[in-house]
Amino acid sequence: MAAGAGGKAIEKQLKIGGFKRNVDVLVLYLAGQGQRSIPSLSQFHRLRYLWINNNKIQDLTFLIKNYCLTELYLNNNELTDIAGALKHLCVLRILLLHNNQLKKLGKTVKELKGMISLQTLNLFHNPLAQDPDYRLYVIYCLPSVQLLDRQSVTQRERASALRLYNRKRSCVVQSIAFGKRVNTPLGTAAGSSRCTQPVRRLMMPSGCEFGDRTIKVPYENPEDAVFLRAMTRSLMEFSFVDWNKVPTCQERRLENKAEAAHEKLTVQFR
């Protein structure tokens, strides 16, 4: 009976849209109709926009053949698991799943990893969103997402997520700069004295270890952490001349004397 009700809702929308062929159906609006289940939508091969929000949906098997979906609205339903139901939607850009009953964060995110075009994602008001590292975990696993739970993903959040879940890659990213890399011990001045800073001694809190262990806050003083990062970055070296002191072709002809060597200035900084 539920499937029959869902079928009637689809037929109604087809009449409203004036669709005569299934291939012409790009949009279906089935929101807020109290549906518990939806019949297969596999006949709509080119379906791109689908609203099924504000129903009582618990199962998504009716979507397994709709590969062209770019926007899918499933919020305010009764979903407890989406495993195996959405991973084929590789071109999906907008997915709203808030106000459901999704509990397993890892399992849910794994289902969405293949969505390389996903930009907008809502998962709030699900039990899985109570995880203390929920937001950073989603940002790390789904790097294409730009708007998560109605908030823009910042570059600082991406950096924090990388440090938390891939410490080794984070260290590599922080150590890379333009130019040749120079390894120098912390607290020693290298190259030109123009940018030399006084040596600072950093006091690490007891119990901190580096390596495979994740350290969220290695220093009590944030300035120490910033200084450490600056001092362990690669050196960059630039050379230039003061063109105001270089004579023009006309000046060289008029002066008729040997040209002095140009002064070259070299600056190193991190």
GROMACS .gro file of C-alpha atoms in nm:
model
  270
    1MET     CA    1   0.000   0.000   0.000
    2ALA     CA    2   0.287   0.234   0.083
    3ALA     CA    3   0.449   0.154  -0.252
    4GLY     CA    4   0.116   0.217  -0.421
    5ALA     CA    5   0.088   0.553  -0.250
    6GLY     CA    6   0.441   0.636  -0.359
    7GLY     CA    7   0.357   0.539  -0.716
    8LYS     CA    8   0.054   0.766  -0.716
    9ALA     CA    9   0.265   1.053  -0.585
   10ILE     CA   10   0.510   1.002  -0.873
   11GLU     CA   11   0.229   0.989  -1.130
   12LYS     CA   12   0.088   1.311  -0.991
   13GLN     CA   13   0.422   1.488  -1.026
   14LEU     CA   14   0.463   1.361  -1.383
   15LYS     CA   15   0.124   1.509  -1.473
   16ILE     CA   16   0.207   1.839  -1.306
   17GLY     CA   17   0.535   1.858  -1.498
   18GLY     CA   18   0.372   1.757  -1.824
   19PHE     CA   19   0.625   1.480  -1.887
   20LYS     CA   20   0.532   1.239  -2.164
   21ARG     CA   21   0.849   1.028  -2.164
   22ASN     CA   22   1.050   0.895  -1.873
   23VAL     CA   23   1.370   1.014  -2.037
   24ASP     CA   24   1.246   1.373  -2.010
   25VAL     CA   25   1.212   1.359  -1.632
   26LEU     CA   26   1.495   1.560  -1.474
   27VAL     CA   27   1.314   1.677  -1.159
   28LEU     CA   28   1.089   1.499  -0.910
   29TYR     CA   29   0.937   1.665  -0.604
   30LEU     CA   30   0.803   1.409  -0.355
   31ALA     CA   31   0.858   1.602  -0.033
   32GLY     CA   32   0.619   1.620   0.262
   33GLN     CA   33   0.378   1.346   0.158
   34GLY     CA   34   0.416   1.109   0.452
   35GLN     CA   35   0.570   0.834   0.236
   36ARG     CA   36   0.737   0.539   0.409
   37SER     CA   37   0.876   0.392   0.089
   38ILE     CA   38   0.924   0.491  -0.273
   39PRO     CA   39   0.901   0.255  -0.574
   40SER     CA   40   1.208   0.216  -0.795
   41LEU     CA   41   1.299   0.526  -0.992
   42SER     CA   42   1.522   0.334  -1.234
   43GLN     CA   43   1.301   0.428  -1.532
   44PHE     CA   44   1.408   0.790  -1.493
   45HIS     CA   45   1.762   0.749  -1.626
   46ARG     CA   46   1.832   1.122  -1.651
   47LEU     CA   47   1.685   1.228  -1.317
   48ARG     CA   48   1.904   1.503  -1.170
   49TYR     CA   49   1.708   1.674  -0.891
   50LEU     CA   50   1.512   1.475  -0.633
   51TRP     CA   51   1.326   1.599  -0.324
   52ILE     CA   52   1.212   1.327  -0.082
   53ASN     CA   53   1.256   1.527   0.236
   54ASN     CA   54   0.996   1.545   0.515
   55ASN     CA   55   0.870   1.190   0.474
   56LYS     CA   56   0.919   0.870   0.674
   57ILE     CA   57   1.167   0.698   0.444
   58GLN     CA   58   1.378   0.420   0.599
   59ASP     CA   59   1.522   0.255   0.289
   60LEU     CA   60   1.695   0.397  -0.021
   61THR     CA   61   1.713   0.096  -0.252
   62PHE     CA   62   1.486   0.276  -0.499
   63LEU     CA   63   1.785   0.495  -0.598
   64ILE     CA   64   2.032   0.225  -0.707
   65LYS     CA   65   1.989   0.298  -1.081
   66ASN     CA   66   1.984   0.679  -1.076
   67TYR     CA   67   2.343   0.761  -1.164
   68CYS     CA   68   2.281   1.116  -1.288
   69LEU     CA   69   2.156   1.272  -0.965
   70THR     CA   70   2.329   1.599  -0.881
   71GLU     CA   71   2.102   1.718  -0.598
   72LEU     CA   72   1.938   1.488  -0.344
   73TYR     CA   73   1.726   1.605  -0.051
   74LEU     CA   74   1.671   1.332   0.210
   75ASN     CA   75   1.648   1.541   0.525
   76ASN     CA   76   1.375   1.490   0.784
   77ASN     CA   77   1.321   1.119   0.732
   78GLU     CA   78   1.382   0.804   0.939
   79LEU     CA   79   1.703   0.676   0.783
   80THR     CA   80   1.928   0.469   1.010
   81ASP     CA   81   2.176   0.345   0.749
   82ILE     CA   82   2.274   0.450   0.395
   83ALA     CA   83   2.537   0.180   0.330
   84GLY     CA   84   2.523   0.051  -0.028
   85ALA     CA   85   2.255   0.298  -0.135
   86LEU     CA   86   2.438   0.615  -0.245
   87LYS     CA   87   2.799   0.529  -0.335
   88HIS     CA   88   2.715   0.511  -0.707
   89LEU     CA   89   2.614   0.880  -0.716
   90CYS     CA   90   2.955   1.004  -0.834
   91VAL     CA   91   2.827   1.335  -0.977
   92LEU     CA   92   2.621   1.438  -0.674
   93ARG     CA   93   2.688   1.798  -0.569
   94ILE     CA   94   2.428   1.858  -0.295
   95LEU     CA   95   2.324   1.600  -0.035
   96LEU     CA   96   2.105   1.687   0.262
   97LEU     CA   97   2.072   1.412   0.525
   98HIS     CA   98   2.009   1.614   0.840
   99ASN     CA   99   1.734   1.518   1.086
  100ASN     CA  100   1.763   1.143   1.040
  101GLN     CA  101   1.882   0.859   1.265
  102LEU     CA  102   2.225   0.789   1.120
  103LYS     CA  103   2.449   0.653   1.397
  104LYS     CA  104   2.772   0.516   1.243
  105LEU     CA  105   2.998   0.800   1.134
  106GLY     CA  106   3.268   0.588   0.969
  107LYS     CA  107   3.021   0.376   0.778
  108THR     CA  108   2.826   0.680   0.659
  109VAL     CA  109   3.133   0.872   0.544
  110LYS     CA  110   3.269   0.565   0.365
  111GLU     CA  111   2.950   0.555   0.157
  112LEU     CA  112   3.010   0.915   0.047
  113LYS     CA  113   3.382   0.892  -0.037
  114GLY     CA  114   3.323   0.824  -0.405
  115MET     CA  115   3.131   1.150  -0.448
  116ILE     CA  116   3.421   1.353  -0.582
  117SER     CA  117   3.190   1.639  -0.687
  118LEU     CA  118   3.010   1.672  -0.353
  119GLN     CA  119   3.019   2.035  -0.238
  120THR     CA  120   2.727   2.075   0.004
  121LEU     CA  121   2.657   1.820   0.278
  122ASN     CA  122   2.428   1.829   0.581
  123LEU     CA  123   2.454   1.562   0.852
  124PHE     CA  124   2.360   1.759   1.161
  125HIS     CA  125   2.081   1.637   1.392
  126ASN     CA  126   2.194   1.278   1.347
  127PRO     CA  127   2.340   1.073   1.636
  128LEU     CA  128   2.671   1.047   1.448
  129ALA     CA  129   2.716   1.425   1.470
  130GLN     CA  130   2.771   1.389   1.847
  131ASP     CA  131   3.119   1.248   1.788
  132PRO     CA  132   3.370   1.505   1.929
  133ASP     CA  133   3.581   1.499   1.611
  134TYR     CA  134   3.286   1.461   1.377
  135ARG     CA  135   3.336   1.776   1.171
  136LEU     CA  136   3.712   1.737   1.123
  137TYR     CA  137   3.669   1.370   1.031
  138VAL     CA  138   3.416   1.453   0.760
  139ILE     CA  139   3.636   1.735   0.628
  140TYR     CA  140   3.937   1.503   0.608
  141CYS     CA  141   3.753   1.214   0.441
  142LEU     CA  142   3.551   1.430   0.199
  143PRO     CA  143   3.792   1.702   0.076
  144SER     CA  144   3.558   1.825  -0.199
  145VAL     CA  145   3.295   1.943   0.053
  146GLN     CA  146   3.290   2.323   0.079
  147LEU     CA  147   2.974   2.372   0.287
  148LEU     CA  148   2.922   2.132   0.578
  149ASP     CA  149   2.616   2.165   0.800
  150ARG     CA  150   2.546   2.515   0.662
  151GLN     CA  151   2.894   2.638   0.754
  152SER     CA  152   3.177   2.698   0.508
  153VAL     CA  153   3.479   2.472   0.549
  154THR     CA  154   3.780   2.692   0.629
  155GLN     CA  155   4.143   2.637   0.539
  156ARG     CA  156   4.226   2.626   0.909
  157GLU     CA  157   3.980   2.338   0.956
  158ARG     CA  158   4.137   2.150   0.665
  159ALA     CA  159   4.483   2.195   0.820
  160SER     CA  160   4.355   2.079   1.161
  161ALA     CA  161   4.189   1.775   1.004
  162LEU     CA  162   4.512   1.684   0.825
  163ARG     CA  163   4.715   1.714   1.145
  164LEU     CA  164   4.465   1.502   1.335
  165TYR     CA  165   4.422   1.217   1.087
  166ASN     CA  166   4.743   1.223   0.882
  167ARG     CA  167   5.025   1.357   1.095
  168LYS     CA  168   5.301   1.248   0.856
  169ARG     CA  169   5.149   1.421   0.553
  170SER     CA  170   5.082   1.731   0.762
  171CYS     CA  171   5.451   1.755   0.856
  172VAL     CA  172   5.552   1.721   0.491
  173VAL     CA  173   5.310   1.992   0.380
  174GLN     CA  174   5.433   2.231   0.648
  175SER     CA  175   5.799   2.176   0.557
  176ILE     CA  176   5.762   2.251   0.186
  177ALA     CA  177   5.835   2.598   0.049
  178PHE     CA  178   5.947   2.749  -0.282
  179GLY     CA  179   6.316   2.719  -0.350
  180LYS     CA  180   6.580   2.483  -0.218
  181ARG     CA  181   6.517   2.320   0.117
  182VAL     CA  182   6.780   2.374   0.383
  183ASN     CA  183   6.774   2.170   0.702
  184THR     CA  184   6.896   2.375   0.996
  185PRO     CA  185   6.874   2.296   1.366
  186LEU     CA  186   6.608   2.479   1.559
  187GLY     CA  187   6.724   2.806   1.709
  188THR     CA  188   7.030   2.861   1.483
  189ALA     CA  189   7.060   3.143   1.233
  190ALA     CA  190   7.140   3.050   0.874
  191GLY     CA  191   7.235   3.268   0.577
  192SER     CA  192   7.205   3.643   0.590
  193SER     CA  193   7.196   3.819   0.923
  194ARG     CA  194   6.926   4.053   0.792
  195CYS     CA  195   6.648   3.825   0.911
  196THR     CA  196   6.820   3.681   1.213
  197GLN     CA  197   6.592   3.643   1.514
  198PRO     CA  198   6.703   3.599   1.875
  199VAL     CA  199   6.719   3.240   1.985
  200ARG     CA  200   6.418   3.123   2.183
  201ARG     CA  201   6.402   2.816   2.402
  202LEU     CA  202   6.074   2.631   2.377
  203MET     CA  203   5.946   2.440   2.676
  204MET     CA  204   5.741   2.136   2.574
  205PRO     CA  205   5.478   2.013   2.814
  206SER     CA  206   5.571   1.688   2.986
  207GLY     CA  207   5.445   1.369   2.823
  208CYS     CA  208   5.446   1.510   2.466
  209GLU     CA  209   5.587   1.272   2.208
  210PHE     CA  210   5.630   1.303   1.836
  211GLY     CA  211   5.608   1.032   1.574
  212ASP     CA  212   5.292   0.837   1.508
  213ARG     CA  213   5.110   0.978   1.807
  214THR     CA  214   4.867   1.258   1.740
  215ILE     CA  215   4.927   1.571   1.949
  216LYS     CA  216   4.644   1.817   1.918
  217VAL     CA  217   4.799   2.092   2.135
  218PRO     CA  218   5.179   2.042   2.163
  219TYR     CA  219   5.239   2.378   2.333
  220GLU     CA  220   5.052   2.565   2.598
  221ASN     CA  221   5.161   2.896   2.445
  222PRO     CA  222   5.031   2.925   2.086
  223GLU     CA  223   5.317   3.164   2.000
  224ASP     CA  224   5.565   2.884   2.068
  225ALA     CA  225   5.388   2.656   1.823
  226VAL     CA  226   5.392   2.928   1.557
  227PHE     CA  227   5.761   2.995   1.618
  228LEU     CA  228   5.848   2.624   1.595
  229ARG     CA  229   5.667   2.592   1.265
  230ALA     CA  230   5.843   2.901   1.128
  231MET     CA  231   6.188   2.778   1.230
  232THR     CA  232   6.143   2.429   1.082
  233ARG     CA  233   6.026   2.555   0.744
  234SER     CA  234   6.258   2.556   0.445
  235LEU     CA  235   6.474   2.859   0.376
  236MET     CA  236   6.395   3.079   0.076
  237GLU     CA  237   6.668   3.287  -0.085
  238PHE     CA  238   6.623   3.580  -0.324
  239SER     CA  239   6.892   3.793  -0.491
  240PHE     CA  240   6.836   4.129  -0.656
  241VAL     CA  241   7.020   4.447  -0.760
  242ASP     CA  242   6.933   4.811  -0.704
  243TRP     CA  243   6.838   4.916  -1.057
  244ASN     CA  244   6.847   5.282  -0.958
  245LYS     CA  245   7.228   5.255  -0.940
  246VAL     CA  246   7.268   5.082  -1.276
  247PRO     CA  247   7.350   5.333  -1.555
  248THR     CA  248   7.146   5.334  -1.873
  249CYS     CA  249   7.299   5.269  -2.217
  250GLN     CA  250   7.311   5.643  -2.287
  251GLU     CA  251   7.480   5.718  -1.954
  252ARG     CA  252   7.743   5.452  -2.019
  253ARG     CA  253   7.826   5.602  -2.361
  254LEU     CA  254   7.854   5.957  -2.222
  255GLU     CA  255   8.068   5.869  -1.921
  256ASN     CA  256   8.309   5.659  -2.128
  257LYS     CA  257   8.465   5.490  -1.830
  258ALA     CA  258   8.482   5.145  -1.683
  259GLU     CA  259   8.158   5.030  -1.532
  260ALA     CA  260   8.168   4.936  -1.165
  261ALA     CA  261   8.042   4.596  -1.060
  262HIS     CA  262   7.679   4.595  -0.959
  263GLU     CA  263   7.598   4.540  -0.597
  264LYS     CA  264   7.386   4.229  -0.548
  265LEU     CA  265   7.175   4.191  -0.238
  266THR     CA  266   7.075   3.849  -0.110
  267VAL     CA  267   6.795   3.791   0.139
  268GLN     CA  268   6.708   3.465   0.311
  269PHE     CA  269   6.392   3.402   0.507
  270ARG     CA  270   6.162   3.121   0.608
   0.00000   0.00000   0.00000
